[in-house]
CSV table of C-alpha atoms in Angstrom, one decimal:
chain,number,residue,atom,x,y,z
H,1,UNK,CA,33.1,46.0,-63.4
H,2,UNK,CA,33.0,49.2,-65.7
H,3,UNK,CA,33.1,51.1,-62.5
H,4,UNK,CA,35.7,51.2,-59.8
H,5,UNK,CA,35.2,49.4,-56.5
H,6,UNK,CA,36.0,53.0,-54.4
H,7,UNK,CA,32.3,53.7,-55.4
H,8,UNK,CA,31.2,50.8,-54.1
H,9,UNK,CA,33.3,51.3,-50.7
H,10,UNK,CA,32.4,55.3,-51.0
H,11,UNK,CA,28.8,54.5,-51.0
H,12,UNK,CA,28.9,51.6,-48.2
H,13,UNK,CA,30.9,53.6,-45.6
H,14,UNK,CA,28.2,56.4,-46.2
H,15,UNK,CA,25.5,53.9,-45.4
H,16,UNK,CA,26.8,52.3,-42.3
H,17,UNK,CA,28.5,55.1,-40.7
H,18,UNK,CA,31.8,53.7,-40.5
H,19,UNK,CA,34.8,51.7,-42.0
H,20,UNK,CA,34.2,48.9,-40.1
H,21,UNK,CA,30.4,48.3,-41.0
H,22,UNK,CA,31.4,48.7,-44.7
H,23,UNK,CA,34.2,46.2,-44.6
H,24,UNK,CA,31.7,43.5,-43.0
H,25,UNK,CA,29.2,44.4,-45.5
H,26,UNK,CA,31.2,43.9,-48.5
H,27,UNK,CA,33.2,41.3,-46.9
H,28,UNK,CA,36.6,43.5,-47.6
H,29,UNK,CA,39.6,44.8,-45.4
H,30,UNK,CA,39.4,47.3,-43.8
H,31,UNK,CA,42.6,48.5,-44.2
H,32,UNK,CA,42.0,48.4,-47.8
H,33,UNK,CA,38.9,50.4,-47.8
H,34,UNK,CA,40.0,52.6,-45.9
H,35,UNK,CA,42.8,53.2,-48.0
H,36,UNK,CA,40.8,54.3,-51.1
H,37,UNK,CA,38.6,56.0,-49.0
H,38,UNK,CA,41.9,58.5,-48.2
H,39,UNK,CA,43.4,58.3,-51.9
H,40,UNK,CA,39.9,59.4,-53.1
H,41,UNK,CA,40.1,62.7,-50.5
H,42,UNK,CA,43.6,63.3,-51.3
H,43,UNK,CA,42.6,63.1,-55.0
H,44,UNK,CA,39.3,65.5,-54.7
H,45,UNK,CA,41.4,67.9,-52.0
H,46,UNK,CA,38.4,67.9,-49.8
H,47,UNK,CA,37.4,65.7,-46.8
H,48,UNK,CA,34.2,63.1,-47.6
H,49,UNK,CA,33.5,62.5,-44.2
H,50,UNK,CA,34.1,64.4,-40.6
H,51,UNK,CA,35.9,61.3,-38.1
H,52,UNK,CA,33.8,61.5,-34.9
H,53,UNK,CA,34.2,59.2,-32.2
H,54,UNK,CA,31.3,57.2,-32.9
H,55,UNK,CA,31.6,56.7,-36.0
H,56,UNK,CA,31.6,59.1,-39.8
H,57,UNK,CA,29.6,61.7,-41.0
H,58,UNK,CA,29.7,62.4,-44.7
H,59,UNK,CA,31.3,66.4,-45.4
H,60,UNK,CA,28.9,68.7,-47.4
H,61,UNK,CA,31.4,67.9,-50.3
H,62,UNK,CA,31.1,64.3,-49.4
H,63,UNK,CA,27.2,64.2,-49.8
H,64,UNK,CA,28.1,66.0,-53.1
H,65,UNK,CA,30.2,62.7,-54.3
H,66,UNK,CA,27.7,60.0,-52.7
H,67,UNK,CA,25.0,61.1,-54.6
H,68,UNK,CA,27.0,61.3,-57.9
H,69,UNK,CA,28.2,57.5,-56.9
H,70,UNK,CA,24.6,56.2,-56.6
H,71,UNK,CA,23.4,57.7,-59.4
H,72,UNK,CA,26.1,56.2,-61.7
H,73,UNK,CA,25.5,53.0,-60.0
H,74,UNK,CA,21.5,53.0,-60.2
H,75,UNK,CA,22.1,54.0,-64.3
H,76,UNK,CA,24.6,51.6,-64.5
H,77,UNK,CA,22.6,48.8,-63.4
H,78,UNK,CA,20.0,49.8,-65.6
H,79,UNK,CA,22.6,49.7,-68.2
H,80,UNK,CA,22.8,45.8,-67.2
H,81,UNK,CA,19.4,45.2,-67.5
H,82,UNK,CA,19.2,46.5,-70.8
H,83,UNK,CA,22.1,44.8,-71.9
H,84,UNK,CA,20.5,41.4,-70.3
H,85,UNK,CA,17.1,42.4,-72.1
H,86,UNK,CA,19.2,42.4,-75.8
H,87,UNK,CA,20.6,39.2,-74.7
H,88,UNK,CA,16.8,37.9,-74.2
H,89,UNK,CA,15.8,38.3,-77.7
H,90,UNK,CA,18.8,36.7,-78.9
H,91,UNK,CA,17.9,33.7,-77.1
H,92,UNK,CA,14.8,34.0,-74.7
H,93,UNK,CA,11.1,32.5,-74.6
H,94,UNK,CA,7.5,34.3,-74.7
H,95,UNK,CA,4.8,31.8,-74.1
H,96,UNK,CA,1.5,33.0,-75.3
H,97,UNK,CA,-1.5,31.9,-74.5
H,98,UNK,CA,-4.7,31.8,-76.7
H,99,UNK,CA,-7.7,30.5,-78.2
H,100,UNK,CA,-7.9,28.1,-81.2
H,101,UNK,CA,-9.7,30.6,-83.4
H,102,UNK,CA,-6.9,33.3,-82.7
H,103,UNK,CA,-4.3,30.7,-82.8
H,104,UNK,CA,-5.8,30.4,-86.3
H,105,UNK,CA,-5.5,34.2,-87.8
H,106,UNK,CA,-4.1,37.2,-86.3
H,107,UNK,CA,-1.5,35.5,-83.9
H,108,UNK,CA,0.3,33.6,-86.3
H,109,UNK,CA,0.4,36.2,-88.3
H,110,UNK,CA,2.0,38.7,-85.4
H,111,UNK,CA,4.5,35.8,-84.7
H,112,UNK,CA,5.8,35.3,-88.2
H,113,UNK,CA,6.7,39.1,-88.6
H,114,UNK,CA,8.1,39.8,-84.9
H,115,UNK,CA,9.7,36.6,-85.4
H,116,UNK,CA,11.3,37.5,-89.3
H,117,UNK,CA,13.0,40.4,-86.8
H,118,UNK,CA,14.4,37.9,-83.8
H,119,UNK,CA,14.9,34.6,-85.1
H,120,UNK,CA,17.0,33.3,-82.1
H,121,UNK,CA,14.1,34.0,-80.2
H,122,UNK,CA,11.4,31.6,-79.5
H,123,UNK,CA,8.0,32.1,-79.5
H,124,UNK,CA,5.4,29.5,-77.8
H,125,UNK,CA,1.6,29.8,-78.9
H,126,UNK,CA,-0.7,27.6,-76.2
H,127,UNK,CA,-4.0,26.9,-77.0
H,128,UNK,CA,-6.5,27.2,-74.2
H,129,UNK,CA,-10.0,27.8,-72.9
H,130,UNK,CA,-10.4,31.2,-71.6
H,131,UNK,CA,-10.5,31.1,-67.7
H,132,UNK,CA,-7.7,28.4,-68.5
H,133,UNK,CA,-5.7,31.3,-69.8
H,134,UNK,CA,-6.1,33.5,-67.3
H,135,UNK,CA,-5.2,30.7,-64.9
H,136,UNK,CA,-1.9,30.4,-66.7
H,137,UNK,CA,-0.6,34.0,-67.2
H,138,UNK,CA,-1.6,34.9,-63.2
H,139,UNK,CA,0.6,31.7,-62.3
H,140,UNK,CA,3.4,33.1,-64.8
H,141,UNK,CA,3.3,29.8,-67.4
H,142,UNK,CA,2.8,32.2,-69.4
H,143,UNK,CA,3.8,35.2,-70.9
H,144,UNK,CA,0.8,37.2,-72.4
H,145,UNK,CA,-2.9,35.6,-73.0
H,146,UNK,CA,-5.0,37.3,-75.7
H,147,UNK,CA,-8.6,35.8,-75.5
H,148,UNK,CA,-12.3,37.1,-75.7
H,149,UNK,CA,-14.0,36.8,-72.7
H,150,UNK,CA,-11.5,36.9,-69.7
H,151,UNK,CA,-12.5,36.6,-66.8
H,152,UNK,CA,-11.6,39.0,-64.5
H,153,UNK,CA,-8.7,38.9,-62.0
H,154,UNK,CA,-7.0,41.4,-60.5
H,155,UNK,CA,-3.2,39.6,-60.8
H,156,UNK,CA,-4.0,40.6,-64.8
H,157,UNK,CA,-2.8,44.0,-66.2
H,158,UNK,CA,-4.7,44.7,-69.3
H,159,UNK,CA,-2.6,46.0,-72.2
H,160,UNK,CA,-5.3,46.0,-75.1
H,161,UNK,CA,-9.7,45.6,-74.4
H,162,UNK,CA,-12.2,46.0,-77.3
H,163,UNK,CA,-15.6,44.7,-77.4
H,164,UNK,CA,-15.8,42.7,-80.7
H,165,UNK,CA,-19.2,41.9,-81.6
H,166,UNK,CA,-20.3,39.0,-83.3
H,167,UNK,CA,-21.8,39.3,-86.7
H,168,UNK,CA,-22.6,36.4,-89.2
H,169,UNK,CA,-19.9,35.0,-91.1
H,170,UNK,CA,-20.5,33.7,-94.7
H,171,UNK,CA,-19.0,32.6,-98.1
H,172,UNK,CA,-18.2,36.4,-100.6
H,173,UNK,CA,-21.3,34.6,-102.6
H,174,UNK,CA,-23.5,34.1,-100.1
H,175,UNK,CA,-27.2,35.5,-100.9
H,176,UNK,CA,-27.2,37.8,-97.9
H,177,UNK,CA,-23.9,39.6,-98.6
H,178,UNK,CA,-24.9,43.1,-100.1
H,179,UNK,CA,-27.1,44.0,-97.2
H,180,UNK,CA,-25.6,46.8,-95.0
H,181,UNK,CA,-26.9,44.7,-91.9
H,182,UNK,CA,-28.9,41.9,-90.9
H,183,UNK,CA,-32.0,41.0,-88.9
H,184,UNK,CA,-31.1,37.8,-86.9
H,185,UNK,CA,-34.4,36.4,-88.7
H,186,UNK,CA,-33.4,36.8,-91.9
H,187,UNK,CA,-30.2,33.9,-90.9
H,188,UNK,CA,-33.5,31.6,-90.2
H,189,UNK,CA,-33.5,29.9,-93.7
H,190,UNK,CA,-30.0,28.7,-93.8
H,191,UNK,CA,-27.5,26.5,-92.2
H,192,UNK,CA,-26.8,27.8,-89.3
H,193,UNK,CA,-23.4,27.1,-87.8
H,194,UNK,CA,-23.1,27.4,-83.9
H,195,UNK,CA,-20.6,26.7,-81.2
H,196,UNK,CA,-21.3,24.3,-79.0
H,197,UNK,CA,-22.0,24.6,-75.3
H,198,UNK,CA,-18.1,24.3,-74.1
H,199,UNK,CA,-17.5,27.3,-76.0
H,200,UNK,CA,-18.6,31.2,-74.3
H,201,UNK,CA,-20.3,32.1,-77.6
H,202,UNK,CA,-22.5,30.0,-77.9
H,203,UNK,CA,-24.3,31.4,-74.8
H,204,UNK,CA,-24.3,34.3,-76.7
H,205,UNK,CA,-25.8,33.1,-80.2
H,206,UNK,CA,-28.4,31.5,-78.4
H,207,UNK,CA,-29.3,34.1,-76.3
H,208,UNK,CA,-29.6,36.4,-78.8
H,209,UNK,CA,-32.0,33.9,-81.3
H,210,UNK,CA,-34.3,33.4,-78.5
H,211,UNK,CA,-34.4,37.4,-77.4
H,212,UNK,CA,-35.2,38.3,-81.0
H,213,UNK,CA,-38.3,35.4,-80.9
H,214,UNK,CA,-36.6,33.7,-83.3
H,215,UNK,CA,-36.9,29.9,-83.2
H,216,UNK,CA,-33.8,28.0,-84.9
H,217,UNK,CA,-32.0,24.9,-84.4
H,218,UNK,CA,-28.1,25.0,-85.8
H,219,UNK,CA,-27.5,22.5,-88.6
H,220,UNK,CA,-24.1,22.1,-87.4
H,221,UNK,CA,-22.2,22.2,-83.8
H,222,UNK,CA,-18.7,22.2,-83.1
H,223,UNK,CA,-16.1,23.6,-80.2
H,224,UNK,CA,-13.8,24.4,-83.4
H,225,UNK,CA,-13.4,27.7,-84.8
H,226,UNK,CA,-11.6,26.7,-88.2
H,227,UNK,CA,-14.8,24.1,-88.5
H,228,UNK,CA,-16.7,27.1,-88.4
H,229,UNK,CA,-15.2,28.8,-90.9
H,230,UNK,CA,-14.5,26.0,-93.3
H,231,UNK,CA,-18.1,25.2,-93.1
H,232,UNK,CA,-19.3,28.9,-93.8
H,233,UNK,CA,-16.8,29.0,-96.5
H,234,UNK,CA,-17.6,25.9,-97.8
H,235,UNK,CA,-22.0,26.8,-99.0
H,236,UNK,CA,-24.6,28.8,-97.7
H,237,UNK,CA,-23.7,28.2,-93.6
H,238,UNK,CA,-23.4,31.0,-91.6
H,239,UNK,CA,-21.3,31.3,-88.7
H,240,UNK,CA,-21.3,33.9,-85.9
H,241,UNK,CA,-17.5,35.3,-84.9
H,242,UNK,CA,-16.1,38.4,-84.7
H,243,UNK,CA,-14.1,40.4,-87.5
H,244,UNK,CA,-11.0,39.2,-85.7
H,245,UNK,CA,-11.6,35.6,-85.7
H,246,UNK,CA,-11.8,35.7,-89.7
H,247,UNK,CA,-9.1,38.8,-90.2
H,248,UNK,CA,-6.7,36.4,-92.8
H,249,UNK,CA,-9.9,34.6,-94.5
H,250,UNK,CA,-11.1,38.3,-95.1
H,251,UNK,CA,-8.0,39.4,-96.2
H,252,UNK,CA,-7.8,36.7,-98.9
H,253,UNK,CA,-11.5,37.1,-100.2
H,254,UNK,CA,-12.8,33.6,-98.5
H,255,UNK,CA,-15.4,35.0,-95.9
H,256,UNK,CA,-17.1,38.1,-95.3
H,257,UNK,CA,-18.3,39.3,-92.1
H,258,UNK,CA,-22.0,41.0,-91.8
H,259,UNK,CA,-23.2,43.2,-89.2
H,260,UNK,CA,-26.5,42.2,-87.6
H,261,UNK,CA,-29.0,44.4,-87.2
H,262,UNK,CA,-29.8,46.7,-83.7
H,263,UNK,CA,-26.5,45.1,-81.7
H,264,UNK,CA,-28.7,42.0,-80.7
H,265,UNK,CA,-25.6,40.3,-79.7
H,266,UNK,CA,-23.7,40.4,-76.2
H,267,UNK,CA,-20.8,42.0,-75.5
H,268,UNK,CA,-17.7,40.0,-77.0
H,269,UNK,CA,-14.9,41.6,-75.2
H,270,UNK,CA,-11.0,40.8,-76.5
H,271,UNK,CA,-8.2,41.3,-74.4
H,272,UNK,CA,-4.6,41.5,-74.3
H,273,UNK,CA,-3.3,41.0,-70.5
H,274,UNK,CA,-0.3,40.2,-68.8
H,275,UNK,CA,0.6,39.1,-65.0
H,276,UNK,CA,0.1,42.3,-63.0
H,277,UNK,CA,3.1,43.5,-60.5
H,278,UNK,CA,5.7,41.4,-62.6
H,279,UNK,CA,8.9,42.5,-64.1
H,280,UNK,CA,8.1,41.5,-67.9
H,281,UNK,CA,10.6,40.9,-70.1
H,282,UNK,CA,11.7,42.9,-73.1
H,283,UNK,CA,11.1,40.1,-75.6
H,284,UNK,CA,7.3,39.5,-74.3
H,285,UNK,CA,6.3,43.6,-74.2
H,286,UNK,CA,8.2,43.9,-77.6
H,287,UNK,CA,5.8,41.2,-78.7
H,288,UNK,CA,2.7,42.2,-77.0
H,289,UNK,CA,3.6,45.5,-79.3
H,290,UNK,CA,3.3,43.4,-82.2
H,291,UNK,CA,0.1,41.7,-81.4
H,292,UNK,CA,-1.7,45.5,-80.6
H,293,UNK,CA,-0.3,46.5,-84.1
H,294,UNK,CA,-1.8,43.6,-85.9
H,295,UNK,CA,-4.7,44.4,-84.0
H,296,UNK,CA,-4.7,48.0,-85.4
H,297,UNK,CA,-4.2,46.7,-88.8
H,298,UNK,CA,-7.2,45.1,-88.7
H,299,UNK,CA,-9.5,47.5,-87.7
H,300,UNK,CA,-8.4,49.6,-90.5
């Protein structure tokens, strides 16, 4: 140990009132404990403890020392835990989970650069259905989930929420790009490119079509989120997802994102959560910092 064992025998005679408790607790002579215990007065030139018959009473010079002793010890354990955390991203694990179109764009992306920094650390990305991810971060098979549409649970903290609308999704030369936002009636004439009914959003494409009057039947249905954006890319398709579903395919000049008119959709909430009343790791809140500063990247 860094520190001497007196502090440890210092601190446990103060707690059980006596010599004897002490040496049961630590499972040491007494003799021997009681021996530093008398080196330790000699040394300081005051007494640490009045002898009474029943037992000892710490001096008011001994209190002074005990509570020097346990604060050392409480900072040096939190030395250890430090020094265990570095040893973490040297050679640890953080299992996120998320969904395919994230998986897809801005988590990679967040795992390539914290991962450039820690390369002896390994990252996991699981790709799930939403309540499936909340399912696996409160049973602690998994690190962080980062999903729209969680539902709630009050074993999840939340470390990052914003409500990403969907807009329509299209190819840089698509005929609608140009307008500053879209009616929902003006998608009418073209493919249209939907979820299908496994997936959250498509409750929410629907159910804004039918609010706004307008009749439409998708040319194209699928539970994948790369289809979606191949297929937009690909003609005159449009597909409904947020800004962060398409942040790399933005980036690169393959899709553009436009906003539709009067906020017909639903909420679209993304979150970033963790299990709640859990000691978490330095390696998984290190990269759950990552992750909110890619998010902040791409809002800008």
């Amino acid at each position: 140990m860094l520190h001497s064992r007196v502090l440890r025998y210092l601190d446990e005679v103060a707690r059980c009132g006596s010599i004897r408790g002490a040496s049961e607790r630590l499972n040491v002579a007494a003799s021997a404990i009681n021996k530093h215990v008398l080196q330790l007065e000699e040394t300081i030139g005051e007494p640490l403890f009045e002898r009474l018959p029943r037992g000892l009473r710490l001096t008011p010079a001994g209190e002074i020392l005990v509570a020097h002793v346990r604060r050392t010890m409480k900072e040096y354990n939190q030395v250890e835990a430090e020094i265990r955390d570095i040893k973490a991203l040297q050679s640890g694990e953080v299992i996120i989970a998320t969904m395919n179109g994230l998986a897809g764009g801005i988590v990679p992306k967040a795992v390539a650069t914290f991962g450039a920094r820690h390369p002896r650390l390994k990252i996991t990305i699981r790709v799930m259905f939403a309540r499936d991810i909340a399912q696996a971060v409160s049973d602690g098979e998994a690190d962080l989930g980062f999903a729209f549409n969680l539902p709630s649970s009050q074993q999840l903290e939340t470390l990052w929420k914003m409500d990403t609308r969907l807009g329509a999704v299209v190819a840089p030369e698509h005929p609608l790009v140009g307008m500053e936002t879209l009616p929902l009636a003006s998608c009418q004439p073209y493919p249209l490119i939907f979820a299908d009914k496994s997936m959250q959003i498509h409750g929410i494409v629907a159910g804004a079509f039918a609010q706004a009057g307008v009749e439409v039947e998708p040319t194209y249905l699928t539970n994948s989120i790369e289809a979606m954006k191949c297929l937009a890319a690909a003609g005159d398709g449009i597909a409904f997802l947020s800004k962060f579903d398409i942040t790399e395919e933005q980036r690169n000049g393959m899709l553009t994102y436009l906003q539709i008119r009067d906020r017909t959709f639903g909420k679209n909430v993304l979150s970033l959560v963790q299990r709640e009343k859990r000691s978490h790791g330095l390696a998984a809140s290190m990269f759950a910092e990552e992750i909110m500063r890619s998010l902040r990247s791409a809002m800008d």
